[in-house]
Coordinates of C-alpha atoms and ligand atoms in Angstrom, one line a residue:
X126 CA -50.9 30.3 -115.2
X127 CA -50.9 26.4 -114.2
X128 CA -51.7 25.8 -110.5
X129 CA -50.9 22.5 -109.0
X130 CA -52.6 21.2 -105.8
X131 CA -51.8 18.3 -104.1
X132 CA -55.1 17.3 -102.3
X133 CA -57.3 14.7 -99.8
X134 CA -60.7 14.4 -99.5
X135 CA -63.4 16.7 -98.0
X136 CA -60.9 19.4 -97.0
X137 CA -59.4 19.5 -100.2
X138 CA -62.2 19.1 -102.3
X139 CA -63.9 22.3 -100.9
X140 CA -60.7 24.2 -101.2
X141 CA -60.7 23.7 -104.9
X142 CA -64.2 24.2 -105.7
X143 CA -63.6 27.4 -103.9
X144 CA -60.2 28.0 -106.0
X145 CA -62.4 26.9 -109.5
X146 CA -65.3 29.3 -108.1
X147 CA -62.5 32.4 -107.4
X148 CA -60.9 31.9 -110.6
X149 CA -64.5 31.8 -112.6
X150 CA -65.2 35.2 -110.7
X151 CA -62.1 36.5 -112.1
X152 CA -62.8 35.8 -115.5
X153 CA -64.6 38.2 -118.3
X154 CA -68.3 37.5 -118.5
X155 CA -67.7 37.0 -122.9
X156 CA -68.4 33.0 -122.8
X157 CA -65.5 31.3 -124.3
X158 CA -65.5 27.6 -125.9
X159 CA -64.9 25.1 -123.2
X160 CA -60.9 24.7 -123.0
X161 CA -60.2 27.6 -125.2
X162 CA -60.5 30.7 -122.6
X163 CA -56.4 31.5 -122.4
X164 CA -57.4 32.9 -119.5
X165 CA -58.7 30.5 -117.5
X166 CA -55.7 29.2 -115.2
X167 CA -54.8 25.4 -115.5
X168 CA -55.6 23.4 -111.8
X169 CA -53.7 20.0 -111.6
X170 CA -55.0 18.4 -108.8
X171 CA -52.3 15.6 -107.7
X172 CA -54.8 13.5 -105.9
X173 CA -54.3 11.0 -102.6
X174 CA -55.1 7.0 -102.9
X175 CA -54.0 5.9 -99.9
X176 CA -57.2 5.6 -98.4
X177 CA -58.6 3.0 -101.7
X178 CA -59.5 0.3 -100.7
X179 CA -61.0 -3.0 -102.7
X180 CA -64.5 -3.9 -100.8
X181 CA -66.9 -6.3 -102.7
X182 CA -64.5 -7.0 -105.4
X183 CA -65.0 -2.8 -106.1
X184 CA -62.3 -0.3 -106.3
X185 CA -63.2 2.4 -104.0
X186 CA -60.8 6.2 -104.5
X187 CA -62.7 8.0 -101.8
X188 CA -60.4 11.3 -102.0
X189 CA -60.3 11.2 -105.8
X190 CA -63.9 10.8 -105.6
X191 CA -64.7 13.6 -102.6
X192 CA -62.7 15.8 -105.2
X193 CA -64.3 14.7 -108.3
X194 CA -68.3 14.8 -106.7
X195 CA -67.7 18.3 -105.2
X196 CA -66.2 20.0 -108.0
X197 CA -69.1 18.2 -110.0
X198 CA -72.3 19.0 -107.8
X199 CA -72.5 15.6 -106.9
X200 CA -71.5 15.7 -103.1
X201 CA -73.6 15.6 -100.0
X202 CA -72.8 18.6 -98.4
X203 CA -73.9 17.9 -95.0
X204 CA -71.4 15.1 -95.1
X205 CA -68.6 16.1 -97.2
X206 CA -68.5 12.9 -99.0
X207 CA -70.6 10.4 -101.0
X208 CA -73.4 11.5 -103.8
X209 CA -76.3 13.4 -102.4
X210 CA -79.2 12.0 -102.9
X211 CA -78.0 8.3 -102.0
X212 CA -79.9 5.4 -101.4
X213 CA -78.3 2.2 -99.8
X214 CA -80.3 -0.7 -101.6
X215 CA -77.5 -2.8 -102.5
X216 CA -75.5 -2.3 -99.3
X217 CA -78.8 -3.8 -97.3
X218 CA -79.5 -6.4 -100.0
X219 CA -75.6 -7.7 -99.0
X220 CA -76.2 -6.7 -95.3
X221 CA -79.1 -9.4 -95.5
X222 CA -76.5 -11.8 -97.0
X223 CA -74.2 -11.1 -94.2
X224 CA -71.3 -10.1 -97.0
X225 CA -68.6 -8.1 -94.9
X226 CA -67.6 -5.5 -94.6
X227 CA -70.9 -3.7 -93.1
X228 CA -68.9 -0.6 -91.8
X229 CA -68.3 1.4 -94.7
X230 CA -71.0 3.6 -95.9
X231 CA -71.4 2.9 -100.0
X232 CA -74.6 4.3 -101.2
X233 CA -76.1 3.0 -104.5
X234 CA -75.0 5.8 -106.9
X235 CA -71.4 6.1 -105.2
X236 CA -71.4 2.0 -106.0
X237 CA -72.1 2.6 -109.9
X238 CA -68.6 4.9 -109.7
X239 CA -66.7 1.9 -108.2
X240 CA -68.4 -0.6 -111.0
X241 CA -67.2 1.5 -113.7
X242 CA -64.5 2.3 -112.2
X243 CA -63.8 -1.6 -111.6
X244 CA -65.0 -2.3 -115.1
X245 CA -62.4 0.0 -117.0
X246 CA -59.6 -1.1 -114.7
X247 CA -59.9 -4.6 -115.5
X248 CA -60.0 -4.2 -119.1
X249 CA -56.2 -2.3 -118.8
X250 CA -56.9 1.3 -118.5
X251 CA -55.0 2.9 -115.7
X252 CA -56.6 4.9 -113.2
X253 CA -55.5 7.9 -114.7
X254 CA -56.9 7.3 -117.4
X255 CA -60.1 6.0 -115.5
X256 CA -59.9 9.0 -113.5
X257 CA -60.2 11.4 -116.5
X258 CA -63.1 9.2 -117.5
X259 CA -64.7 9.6 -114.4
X260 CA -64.4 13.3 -114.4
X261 CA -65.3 14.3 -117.8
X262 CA -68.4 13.2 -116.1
X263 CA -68.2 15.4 -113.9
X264 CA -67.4 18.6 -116.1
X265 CA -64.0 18.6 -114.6
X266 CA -62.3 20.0 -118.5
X267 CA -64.7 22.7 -118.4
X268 CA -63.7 23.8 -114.9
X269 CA -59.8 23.7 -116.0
X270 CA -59.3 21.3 -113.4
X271 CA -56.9 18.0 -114.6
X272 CA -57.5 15.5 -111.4
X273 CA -54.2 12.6 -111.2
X274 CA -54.1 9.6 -108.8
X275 CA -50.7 10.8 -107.2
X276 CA -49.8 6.8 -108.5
X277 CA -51.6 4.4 -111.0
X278 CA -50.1 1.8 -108.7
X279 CA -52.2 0.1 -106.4
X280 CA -51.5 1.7 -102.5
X281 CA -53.2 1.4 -99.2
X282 CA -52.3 3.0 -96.0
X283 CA -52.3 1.3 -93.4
X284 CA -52.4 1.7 -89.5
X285 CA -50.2 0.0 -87.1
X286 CA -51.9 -0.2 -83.5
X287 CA -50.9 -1.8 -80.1
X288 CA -52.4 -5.2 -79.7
X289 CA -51.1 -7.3 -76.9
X290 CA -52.6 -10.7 -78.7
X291 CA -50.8 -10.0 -81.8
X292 CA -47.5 -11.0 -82.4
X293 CA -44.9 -8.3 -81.2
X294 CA -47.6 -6.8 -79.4
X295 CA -48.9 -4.7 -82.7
X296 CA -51.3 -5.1 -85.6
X297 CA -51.8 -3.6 -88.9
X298 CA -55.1 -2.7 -90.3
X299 CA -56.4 -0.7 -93.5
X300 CA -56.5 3.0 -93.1
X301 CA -60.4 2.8 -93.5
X302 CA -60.7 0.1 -91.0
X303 CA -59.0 2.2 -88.2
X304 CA -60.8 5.7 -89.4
X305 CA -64.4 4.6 -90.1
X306 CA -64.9 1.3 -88.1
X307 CA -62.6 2.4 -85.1
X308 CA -63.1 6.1 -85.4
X309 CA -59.6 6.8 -85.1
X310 CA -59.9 5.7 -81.4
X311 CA -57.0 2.9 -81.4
X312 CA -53.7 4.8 -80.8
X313 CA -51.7 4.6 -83.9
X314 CA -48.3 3.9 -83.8
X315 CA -47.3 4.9 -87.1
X316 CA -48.8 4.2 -91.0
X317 CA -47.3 2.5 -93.6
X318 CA -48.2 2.6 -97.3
X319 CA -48.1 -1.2 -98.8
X320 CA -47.0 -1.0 -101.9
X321 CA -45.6 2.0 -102.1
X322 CA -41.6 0.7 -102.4
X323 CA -42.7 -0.3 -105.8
X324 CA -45.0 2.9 -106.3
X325 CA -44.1 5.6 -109.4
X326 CA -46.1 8.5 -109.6
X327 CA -48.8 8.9 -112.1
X328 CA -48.0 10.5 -115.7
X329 CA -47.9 14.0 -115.2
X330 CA -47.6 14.4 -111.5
X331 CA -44.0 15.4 -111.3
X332 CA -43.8 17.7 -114.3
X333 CA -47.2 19.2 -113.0
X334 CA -44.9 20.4 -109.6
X335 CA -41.6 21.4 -111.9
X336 CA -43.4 23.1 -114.3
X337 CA -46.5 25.1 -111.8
X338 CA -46.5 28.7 -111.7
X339 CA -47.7 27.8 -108.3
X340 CA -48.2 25.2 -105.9
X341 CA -51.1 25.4 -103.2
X342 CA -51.5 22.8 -100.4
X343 CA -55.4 23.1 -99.5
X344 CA -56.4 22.1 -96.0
X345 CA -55.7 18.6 -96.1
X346 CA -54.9 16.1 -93.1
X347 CA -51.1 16.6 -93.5
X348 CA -50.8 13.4 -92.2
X349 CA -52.8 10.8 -94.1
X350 CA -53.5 12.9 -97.4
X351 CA -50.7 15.5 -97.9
X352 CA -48.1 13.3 -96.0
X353 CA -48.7 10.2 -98.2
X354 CA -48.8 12.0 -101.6
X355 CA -45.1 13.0 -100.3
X356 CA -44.2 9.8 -100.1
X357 CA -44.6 9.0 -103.1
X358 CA -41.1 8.9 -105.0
X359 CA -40.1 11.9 -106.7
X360 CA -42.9 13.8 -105.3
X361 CA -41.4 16.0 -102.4
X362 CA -38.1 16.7 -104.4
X363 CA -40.1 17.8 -107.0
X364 CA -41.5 20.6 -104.6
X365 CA -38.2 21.3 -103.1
X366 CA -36.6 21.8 -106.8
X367 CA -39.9 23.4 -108.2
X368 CA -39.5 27.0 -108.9
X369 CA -42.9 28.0 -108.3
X370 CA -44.0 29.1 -104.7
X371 CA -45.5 26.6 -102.4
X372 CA -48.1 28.1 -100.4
X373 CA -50.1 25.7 -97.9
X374 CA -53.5 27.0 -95.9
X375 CA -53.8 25.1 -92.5
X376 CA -55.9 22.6 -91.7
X377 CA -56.1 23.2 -88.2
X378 CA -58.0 26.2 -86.6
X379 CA -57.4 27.2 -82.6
X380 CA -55.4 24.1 -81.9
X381 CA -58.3 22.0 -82.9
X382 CA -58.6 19.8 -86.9
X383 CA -62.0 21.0 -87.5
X384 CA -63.5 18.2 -88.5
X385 CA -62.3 14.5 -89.5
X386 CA -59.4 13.0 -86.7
X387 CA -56.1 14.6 -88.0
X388 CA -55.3 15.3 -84.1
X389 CA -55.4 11.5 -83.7
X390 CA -52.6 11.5 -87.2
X391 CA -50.4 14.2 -85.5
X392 CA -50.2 12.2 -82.2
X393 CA -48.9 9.1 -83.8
X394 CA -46.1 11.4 -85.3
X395 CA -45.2 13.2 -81.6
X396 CA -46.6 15.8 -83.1
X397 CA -49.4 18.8 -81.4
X398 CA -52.6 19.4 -83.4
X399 CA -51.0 22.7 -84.2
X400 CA -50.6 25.1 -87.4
X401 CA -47.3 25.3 -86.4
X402 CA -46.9 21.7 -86.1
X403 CA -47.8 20.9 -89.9
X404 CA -45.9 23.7 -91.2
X405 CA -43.1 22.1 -89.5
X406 CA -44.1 19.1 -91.8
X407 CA -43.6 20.7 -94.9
X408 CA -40.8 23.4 -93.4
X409 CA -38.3 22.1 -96.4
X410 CA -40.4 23.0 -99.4
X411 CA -42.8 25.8 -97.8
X412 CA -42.8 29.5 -99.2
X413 CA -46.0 30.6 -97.7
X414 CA -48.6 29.5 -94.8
X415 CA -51.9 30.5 -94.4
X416 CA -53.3 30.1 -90.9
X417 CA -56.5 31.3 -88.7
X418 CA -56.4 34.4 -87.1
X419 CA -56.5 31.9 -83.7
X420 CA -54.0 30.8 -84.4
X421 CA -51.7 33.9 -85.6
X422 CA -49.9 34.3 -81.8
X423 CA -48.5 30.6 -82.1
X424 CA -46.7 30.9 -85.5
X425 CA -44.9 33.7 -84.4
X426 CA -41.6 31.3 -84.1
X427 CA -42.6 29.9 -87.4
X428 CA -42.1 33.8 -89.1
X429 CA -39.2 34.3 -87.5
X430 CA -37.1 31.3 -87.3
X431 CA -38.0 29.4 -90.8
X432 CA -38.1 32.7 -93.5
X433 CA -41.8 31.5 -94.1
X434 CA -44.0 34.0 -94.6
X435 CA -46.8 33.4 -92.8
X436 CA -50.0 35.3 -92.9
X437 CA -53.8 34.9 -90.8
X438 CA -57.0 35.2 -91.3
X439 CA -60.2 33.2 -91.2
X440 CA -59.5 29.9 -92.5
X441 CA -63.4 28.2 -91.9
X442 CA -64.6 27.1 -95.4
X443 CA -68.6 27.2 -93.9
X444 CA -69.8 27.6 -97.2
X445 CA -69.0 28.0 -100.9
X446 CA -68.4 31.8 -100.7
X447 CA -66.2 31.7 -97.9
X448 CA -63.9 28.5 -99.5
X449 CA -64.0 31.3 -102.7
X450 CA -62.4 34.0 -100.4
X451 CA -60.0 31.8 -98.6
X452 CA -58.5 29.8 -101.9
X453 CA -58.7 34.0 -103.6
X454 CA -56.5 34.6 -100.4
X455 CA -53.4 31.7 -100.9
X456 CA -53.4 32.7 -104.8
X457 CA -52.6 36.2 -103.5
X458 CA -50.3 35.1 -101.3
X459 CA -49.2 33.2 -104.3
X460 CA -48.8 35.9 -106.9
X461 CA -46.8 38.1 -104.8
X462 CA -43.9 35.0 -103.6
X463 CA -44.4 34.5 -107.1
X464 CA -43.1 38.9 -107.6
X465 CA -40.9 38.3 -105.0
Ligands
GDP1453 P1 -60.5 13.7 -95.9 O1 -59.6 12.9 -96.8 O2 -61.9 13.6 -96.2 O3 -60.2 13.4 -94.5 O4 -60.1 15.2 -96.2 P2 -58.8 16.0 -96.3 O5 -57.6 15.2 -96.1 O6 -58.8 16.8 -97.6 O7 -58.9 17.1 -95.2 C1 -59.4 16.8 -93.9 C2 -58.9 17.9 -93.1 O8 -59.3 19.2 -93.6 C3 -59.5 17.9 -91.7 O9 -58.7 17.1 -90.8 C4 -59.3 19.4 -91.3 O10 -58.1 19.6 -90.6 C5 -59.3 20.1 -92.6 N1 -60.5 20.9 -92.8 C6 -61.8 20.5 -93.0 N2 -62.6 21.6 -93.1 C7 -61.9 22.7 -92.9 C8 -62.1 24.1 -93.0 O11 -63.3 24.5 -93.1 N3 -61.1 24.9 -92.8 C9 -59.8 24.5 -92.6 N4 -58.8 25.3 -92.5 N5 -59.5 23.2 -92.6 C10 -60.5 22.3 -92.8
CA1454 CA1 -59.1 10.7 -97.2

């Protein structure tokens, strides 16, 4: 059984720890050799790295990281992202220089990631291939989970905003810029991904969606996560072409993105923060859709206008247990588009 996930950050990441902890569950107790359980399903996890970003002459993956930390037992859970148990010496040593930027949080264990990170980078590896580094750290083999950048090519979102100084009245600024400095508050006109006309997607990516028994879209902000791993070339024909089901879980819950600004994403695209709305997103490759019981009136068009089979029920991932039972319910879902 291979699964492939396409994935963002904190959304994501909790998702799959959920879908690694469901799949452990499912498994006999015998203890097998690590990578030798046939058993034990195969997770690619096709990752997003729009949001990197080069800060102190560091490369910073946060969504590759959120993945990578969570499925490890490295995350602060209160947060969602970083390491737990951070401490922020260097970013006040630099503060005290007045080194810019002083609005992104990087705690002193999260920086040792970007050094070697950095380090392995500049002496040619790719970031696959720093990526799989990074998570054989993190005991990401033993869990059966194979994390890809969705590109080894360097590519930042970016955020076009009204800004009557600026020529033609607009500006562009880096994805983090506008979601951690501005809080999402400017009005985004639209994003663009520099770089990404010159983007290929990282070894493995496309045959992991040709060849999946089953693809699952966790709870990602389809705008800024899922929506820029699908532009990446190649990437949303291979779900269109892929026989394996496609079965997504929403992100939003009651009209509302739970946490994080994806209703600020949707507006830039015309769109409502709806289920509905980011089905609509993915309505040429979808099989399945997961959605809150809140929410199980408005997809009603959905169900019957678009084939989809769409299915509620509570989609809050408030802990570990109940990520388990939610990613246990879209490989369900899964299994039987996969019978049917
Ligand atoms: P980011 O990169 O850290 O912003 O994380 P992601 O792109 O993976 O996902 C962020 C989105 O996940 C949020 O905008 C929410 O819509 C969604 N999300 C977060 N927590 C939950 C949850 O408990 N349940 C559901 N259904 N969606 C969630
Ligand atoms: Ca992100």
């Amino acid at each position: 059984m291979r699964i492939t996930t396409l994935a963002g950050g904190v959304g994501g990441a909790r998702f799959l720890r959920g879908l690694v902890r469901h799949l452990d569950d499912a498994l006999p107790a015998e203890p097998h050799e690590p990578g030798q359980d046939p058993a034990r399903p195969e997770i690619t996890v096709i990752g997003n790295t729009g949001d990197d970003i080069t800060l102190y002459g560091l490369r910073v993956c946060p969504d590759l990281d959120t993945v990578m930390y969570t499925l490890g037992g490295g995350i602060h859970e209160g947060q969602g992202w970083g390491r737990d148990g951070e401490t922020h010496v260097v970013q006040e040593e630099l503060a005290a220089y007045g080194v810019e930027p002083q609005w992104f949080g990087m705690g002193d264990r999260d920086i040792a990631t970007h050094v070697a990170r950095t380090r392995w980078l500049g002496q040619g590896l790719s970031l696959s291939e720093v990526t799989s580094r990074l998570g054989d750290r993190w005991g990401l083999p033993r869990q059966g989970v194979r994390l890809l950048p969705m590109t080894d090519d360097p590519v930042e979102t970016h955020v076009v905003v009204e800004d009557q100084d600026a020529e033609g009245g607009q500006r562009a600024m880096h994805f983090q810029e506008w979601w951690v400095r501005h809080q999402a508050a400017l009005p985004a006109e639209r994003f663009v991904v520099a770089g990404m006309d010159r983007a290929r997607p990282a070894p493995g990516v496309l045959e992991a969606i040709r060849t999946a028994d089953l693809v699952i879209l966790p709870p990602s902000n389809p705008v800024v996560s899922i929506g820029i791993i699908l532009t990446v070339p190649g990437v949303r024909d291979a779900l269109r072409g892929t026989r394996a089901p496609v079965v997504g879980v929403s992100p939003v819950i009651g009209g509302r993105p739970v946490r994080g600004h994806a209703d600020a994403c949707l507006a830039a695209l015309g769109l409502p923060t709806t289920a509905d709305a980011v089905a609509g997103l993915y309505a040429d490759f979808l099989d399945g859709w997961l959605v809150d019981d809140a929410d199980e009136g408005a997809s009603d068009l959905l169900r019957r206008h678009r084939g989809l089979v769409v299915e509620h029920r509570p989609l809050m991932m408030s802990d570990v247990p109940t990520a388990t039972v939610i990613a246990g319910a879209a490989l369900d879902l899964g299994r039987r588009l996969q019978r049917a």
